[in-house]
CSV table of C-alpha atoms and ligand atoms in Angstrom, one decimal:
chain,number,residue,atom,x,y,z
B,63,UNK,CA,-11.1,-0.7,13.3
B,64,UNK,CA,-10.7,-0.3,10.0
B,65,UNK,CA,-8.1,-2.5,8.0
B,66,UNK,CA,-5.3,0.0,6.5
B,67,UNK,CA,-4.1,0.2,3.2
B,68,UNK,CA,-1.1,-1.4,1.4
B,69,UNK,CA,0.5,0.6,-1.7
B,70,UNK,CA,3.5,-0.6,-3.2
B,71,UNK,CA,5.6,1.4,-5.7
B,72,UNK,CA,8.0,-0.4,-8.7
B,73,UNK,CA,10.1,0.5,-11.3
B,74,UNK,CA,13.8,0.4,-12.8
B,75,UNK,CA,16.4,2.1,-10.9
B,76,UNK,CA,16.4,5.7,-12.0
B,77,UNK,CA,12.4,6.0,-12.7
B,78,UNK,CA,12.0,8.8,-10.2
B,79,UNK,CA,10.3,6.5,-7.2
B,80,UNK,CA,11.7,8.6,-4.5
B,81,UNK,CA,10.0,12.0,-5.5
B,82,UNK,CA,6.7,10.2,-6.2
B,83,UNK,CA,6.7,8.6,-3.0
B,84,UNK,CA,7.5,11.9,-0.9
B,85,UNK,CA,4.4,13.7,-2.8
B,86,UNK,CA,2.3,10.7,-2.2
B,87,UNK,CA,2.9,10.7,1.6
B,88,UNK,CA,2.2,14.8,1.8
B,89,UNK,CA,-0.6,14.2,-0.4
B,90,UNK,CA,-2.4,11.5,2.1
B,91,UNK,CA,-1.2,13.0,5.1
B,92,UNK,CA,-2.9,16.2,4.2
B,93,UNK,CA,-6.3,14.5,3.7
B,94,UNK,CA,-5.7,13.2,7.3
B,95,UNK,CA,-4.3,9.5,6.7
B,96,UNK,CA,-1.6,7.8,9.0
B,97,UNK,CA,1.1,7.3,6.4
B,98,UNK,CA,3.8,4.5,7.0
B,99,UNK,CA,7.0,4.8,4.7
B,100,UNK,CA,9.1,1.8,4.2
B,101,UNK,CA,11.4,0.3,1.9
B,102,UNK,CA,12.6,-3.0,0.6
B,103,UNK,CA,15.3,-4.5,0.9
B,104,UNK,CA,15.3,-2.6,4.4
B,105,UNK,CA,12.6,-0.7,6.7
B,106,UNK,CA,13.8,-2.6,10.3
B,107,UNK,CA,17.3,-3.2,11.4
B,108,UNK,CA,17.6,-6.7,10.5
B,109,UNK,CA,16.6,-6.3,6.7
B,110,UNK,CA,18.6,-3.3,6.5
B,111,UNK,CA,21.5,-5.6,7.4
B,112,UNK,CA,20.3,-8.2,4.8
B,113,UNK,CA,20.1,-5.3,2.4
B,114,UNK,CA,24.0,-4.3,3.3
B,115,UNK,CA,25.0,-8.1,2.5
B,116,UNK,CA,23.1,-8.2,-0.5
B,117,UNK,CA,24.1,-5.1,-2.1
B,118,UNK,CA,27.9,-5.3,-0.7
B,119,UNK,CA,30.3,-4.8,-3.9
B,120,UNK,CA,32.4,-7.4,-2.5
B,121,UNK,CA,30.1,-9.9,-2.5
B,122,UNK,CA,30.8,-11.0,-6.0
B,123,UNK,CA,30.7,-14.8,-5.4
B,124,UNK,CA,26.8,-14.4,-4.0
B,125,UNK,CA,24.8,-16.9,-5.9
B,126,UNK,CA,21.4,-15.9,-7.8
B,127,UNK,CA,19.3,-18.4,-5.3
B,128,UNK,CA,21.3,-17.1,-2.4
B,129,UNK,CA,20.5,-13.1,-3.5
B,130,UNK,CA,16.6,-14.4,-4.0
B,131,UNK,CA,16.5,-15.8,-0.6
B,132,UNK,CA,17.9,-13.1,1.2
B,133,UNK,CA,15.9,-10.3,-0.3
B,134,UNK,CA,12.9,-12.6,0.7
B,135,UNK,CA,14.4,-13.0,4.4
B,136,UNK,CA,14.5,-9.2,4.5
B,137,UNK,CA,10.9,-9.1,3.3
B,138,UNK,CA,9.7,-11.9,5.9
B,139,UNK,CA,10.9,-9.7,8.5
B,140,UNK,CA,9.5,-6.1,7.1
B,141,UNK,CA,5.8,-7.8,6.9
B,142,UNK,CA,5.9,-9.6,10.2
B,143,UNK,CA,7.6,-6.5,11.8
B,144,UNK,CA,6.0,-3.6,10.1
B,145,UNK,CA,3.8,-3.9,7.2
B,146,UNK,CA,1.2,-6.3,9.0
B,147,UNK,CA,0.9,-4.4,12.4
B,148,UNK,CA,0.6,-0.7,10.4
B,149,UNK,CA,-2.0,-2.1,8.3
B,150,UNK,CA,-3.9,-3.8,11.2
B,151,UNK,CA,-3.5,-0.4,12.8
B,152,UNK,CA,-5.5,1.0,9.9
B,153,UNK,CA,-2.8,2.9,8.4
B,154,UNK,CA,-1.7,3.6,4.9
B,155,UNK,CA,1.6,1.3,4.2
B,156,UNK,CA,3.7,2.8,1.4
B,157,UNK,CA,6.6,0.2,0.6
B,158,UNK,CA,9.3,1.6,-2.0
B,159,UNK,CA,9.6,-2.2,-3.9
B,160,UNK,CA,7.9,-5.3,-2.6
B,161,UNK,CA,7.7,-8.8,-3.9
B,162,UNK,CA,7.4,-7.7,-7.6
B,163,UNK,CA,10.7,-6.7,-7.4
B,164,UNK,CA,11.7,-10.1,-6.9
B,165,UNK,CA,9.6,-11.3,-9.8
B,166,UNK,CA,11.5,-8.7,-12.3
B,167,UNK,CA,15.1,-8.5,-10.9
B,168,UNK,CA,15.6,-12.1,-9.7
B,169,UNK,CA,12.8,-13.9,-12.1
B,170,UNK,CA,12.9,-12.0,-15.4
B,171,UNK,CA,16.2,-10.5,-14.9
B,172,UNK,CA,18.6,-13.2,-13.5
B,173,UNK,CA,16.6,-15.9,-15.1
B,174,UNK,CA,15.6,-17.6,-11.9
B,175,UNK,CA,11.9,-19.3,-12.9
B,176,UNK,CA,9.1,-17.4,-11.7
B,177,UNK,CA,7.3,-20.2,-9.8
B,178,UNK,CA,10.5,-20.7,-7.7
B,179,UNK,CA,10.2,-17.1,-6.8
B,180,UNK,CA,6.9,-17.6,-6.4
B,181,UNK,CA,7.6,-20.4,-3.7
B,182,UNK,CA,10.4,-18.8,-2.1
B,183,UNK,CA,8.2,-15.4,-1.5
B,184,UNK,CA,5.0,-17.4,0.0
B,185,UNK,CA,6.0,-17.8,3.3
B,186,UNK,CA,7.5,-14.5,3.5
B,187,UNK,CA,4.5,-12.9,2.4
B,188,UNK,CA,2.2,-14.7,5.0
B,189,UNK,CA,-0.9,-13.6,2.8
B,190,UNK,CA,-0.1,-9.9,2.7
B,191,UNK,CA,-0.8,-8.4,-0.7
B,192,UNK,CA,-0.4,-4.8,-2.3
B,193,UNK,CA,-3.9,-3.2,-2.7
B,194,UNK,CA,-2.1,-1.2,-5.2
B,195,UNK,CA,0.8,-1.0,-6.9
B,196,UNK,CA,2.2,2.0,-9.1
B,197,UNK,CA,4.4,1.0,-11.7
B,198,UNK,CA,6.6,4.1,-12.8
B,199,UNK,CA,7.3,3.1,-16.1
B,200,UNK,CA,10.3,4.9,-18.1
B,201,UNK,CA,12.5,2.8,-20.1
B,202,UNK,CA,16.1,2.5,-18.6
B,203,UNK,CA,17.7,3.7,-22.0
B,204,UNK,CA,15.4,7.3,-21.6
B,205,UNK,CA,16.4,7.3,-18.1
B,206,UNK,CA,20.0,7.0,-18.6
B,207,UNK,CA,19.9,9.2,-21.5
B,208,UNK,CA,18.8,12.0,-18.9
B,209,UNK,CA,21.4,11.1,-16.5
B,210,UNK,CA,23.9,11.4,-19.0
B,211,UNK,CA,22.8,15.0,-20.0
B,212,UNK,CA,22.6,15.7,-16.2
B,213,UNK,CA,26.0,14.0,-14.7
B,214,UNK,CA,27.2,11.6,-17.3
B,215,UNK,CA,27.1,7.9,-17.2
B,216,UNK,CA,30.0,5.6,-16.4
B,217,UNK,CA,31.1,2.5,-18.3
B,218,UNK,CA,29.2,0.2,-15.8
B,219,UNK,CA,26.2,1.9,-16.1
B,220,UNK,CA,26.1,1.2,-20.0
B,221,UNK,CA,27.3,-2.5,-19.4
B,222,UNK,CA,24.2,-3.0,-17.1
B,223,UNK,CA,21.7,-1.8,-19.7
B,224,UNK,CA,20.9,-5.3,-21.0
B,225,UNK,CA,19.8,-6.4,-17.5
B,226,UNK,CA,18.1,-3.5,-16.7
B,227,UNK,CA,16.0,-3.9,-20.1
B,228,UNK,CA,15.2,-7.4,-18.9
B,229,UNK,CA,13.6,-6.0,-15.7
B,230,UNK,CA,11.9,-3.3,-17.6
B,231,UNK,CA,10.5,-5.9,-19.9
B,232,UNK,CA,9.5,-7.9,-16.8
B,233,UNK,CA,7.5,-5.3,-15.2
B,234,UNK,CA,5.5,-4.6,-18.7
B,235,UNK,CA,4.7,-8.4,-18.4
B,236,UNK,CA,3.4,-8.3,-14.8
B,237,UNK,CA,1.5,-4.9,-15.5
B,238,UNK,CA,-0.4,-6.8,-18.1
B,239,UNK,CA,-0.8,-9.9,-16.3
B,240,UNK,CA,-2.1,-7.8,-13.1
B,241,UNK,CA,-3.8,-5.1,-14.4
B,242,UNK,CA,-6.4,-4.4,-11.8
B,243,UNK,CA,-3.6,-4.1,-8.9
B,244,UNK,CA,-0.7,-2.5,-11.0
B,245,UNK,CA,-1.3,1.0,-12.5
B,246,UNK,CA,1.3,1.8,-15.1
B,247,UNK,CA,2.2,5.4,-15.0
B,248,UNK,CA,4.1,7.2,-17.7
B,249,UNK,CA,7.0,8.5,-16.0
B,250,UNK,CA,8.5,10.4,-19.0
B,251,UNK,CA,6.4,13.5,-17.8
B,252,UNK,CA,7.0,16.2,-15.4
B,253,UNK,CA,6.8,15.4,-11.9
B,254,UNK,CA,3.5,17.5,-11.6
B,255,UNK,CA,2.1,15.5,-14.1
B,256,UNK,CA,2.9,12.1,-12.5
B,257,UNK,CA,1.8,13.3,-9.3
B,258,UNK,CA,-1.6,14.2,-10.6
B,259,UNK,CA,-2.3,10.9,-12.3
B,260,UNK,CA,-1.0,9.1,-9.2
B,261,UNK,CA,-3.4,11.2,-7.1
B,262,UNK,CA,-6.3,10.3,-9.3
B,263,UNK,CA,-5.8,6.6,-8.5
B,264,UNK,CA,-5.5,7.4,-4.9
B,265,UNK,CA,-8.4,9.2,-4.6
B,266,UNK,CA,-10.3,6.0,-6.4
B,267,UNK,CA,-8.8,3.9,-4.1
B,268,UNK,CA,-9.6,6.0,-1.2
B,269,UNK,CA,-13.3,6.6,-2.0
J,55,TMP,P1,16.5,0.6,-4.3
J,55,TMP,O1,17.8,0.9,-5.2
J,55,TMP,O2,15.3,0.9,-5.0
J,55,TMP,O3,16.6,0.7,-2.9
J,55,TMP,O4,16.7,-1.0,-4.7
J,55,TMP,C1,18.0,-1.9,-4.4
J,55,TMP,C2,18.0,-2.8,-5.7
J,55,TMP,O5,17.6,-4.1,-5.1
J,55,TMP,C3,17.6,-2.3,-6.9
J,55,TMP,O6,18.6,-2.5,-7.8
J,55,TMP,C4,16.5,-3.4,-6.9
J,55,TMP,C5,17.2,-4.7,-6.4
J,55,TMP,N1,16.3,-5.6,-5.6
J,55,TMP,C6,15.8,-6.9,-6.5
J,55,TMP,O7,16.6,-7.2,-6.9
J,55,TMP,N2,15.0,-7.9,-5.8
J,55,TMP,C7,14.1,-7.5,-4.9
J,55,TMP,O8,13.3,-8.1,-4.3
J,55,TMP,C8,14.3,-5.8,-4.4
J,55,TMP,C9,12.9,-5.5,-3.0
J,55,TMP,C10,15.2,-5.2,-4.8
């Protein structure tokens, strides 16, 4: 049986990943592919429990290394339970965030040495790497300005801007380091325009 394909989707919070993932899934299914949609941190019951632990606002004392290890633990479970089996069965897996999120959030964002992030994740990945990664590129400032217009932003959101800008610039650096794999999609445009861009890359990938 032919090996499947592994697609990952990245971007800062509010970059419009969710909408594009749904469109991507519809497009691939309309072409007859079997698509498995999953997300990080999460995607298995154990990984979702780890997600709750990491994202629980009460866990203010959580260290950055603990956090990085928990993301990797959630990833190890998802890779072995969902991603690897689906790829082996010839399916297309779309994962909302993957190890690049750890490089940019824990590495560039929180300041953990990138080599340590790589070391922590090596065993979790167990050789599984994305065939293609879409980076939905919109500056957090632009995304926030859009949200302020729509809903109004709170004080916390504004305070976190410095962190999100570090994350954003981290993505830009990763995209420069791995241009073959990471496709940068200008996400300041309309949903339709962005989706057309994504489809072109998918068509090229699927041949
Ligand atoms: P989500 O809001 O896209 O579901 O992601 C949850 C948060 O977790 C988001 O702020 C990014 C963060 N995150 C990391 O910091 N490191 C990681 O490895 C992953 C997968 C997510």
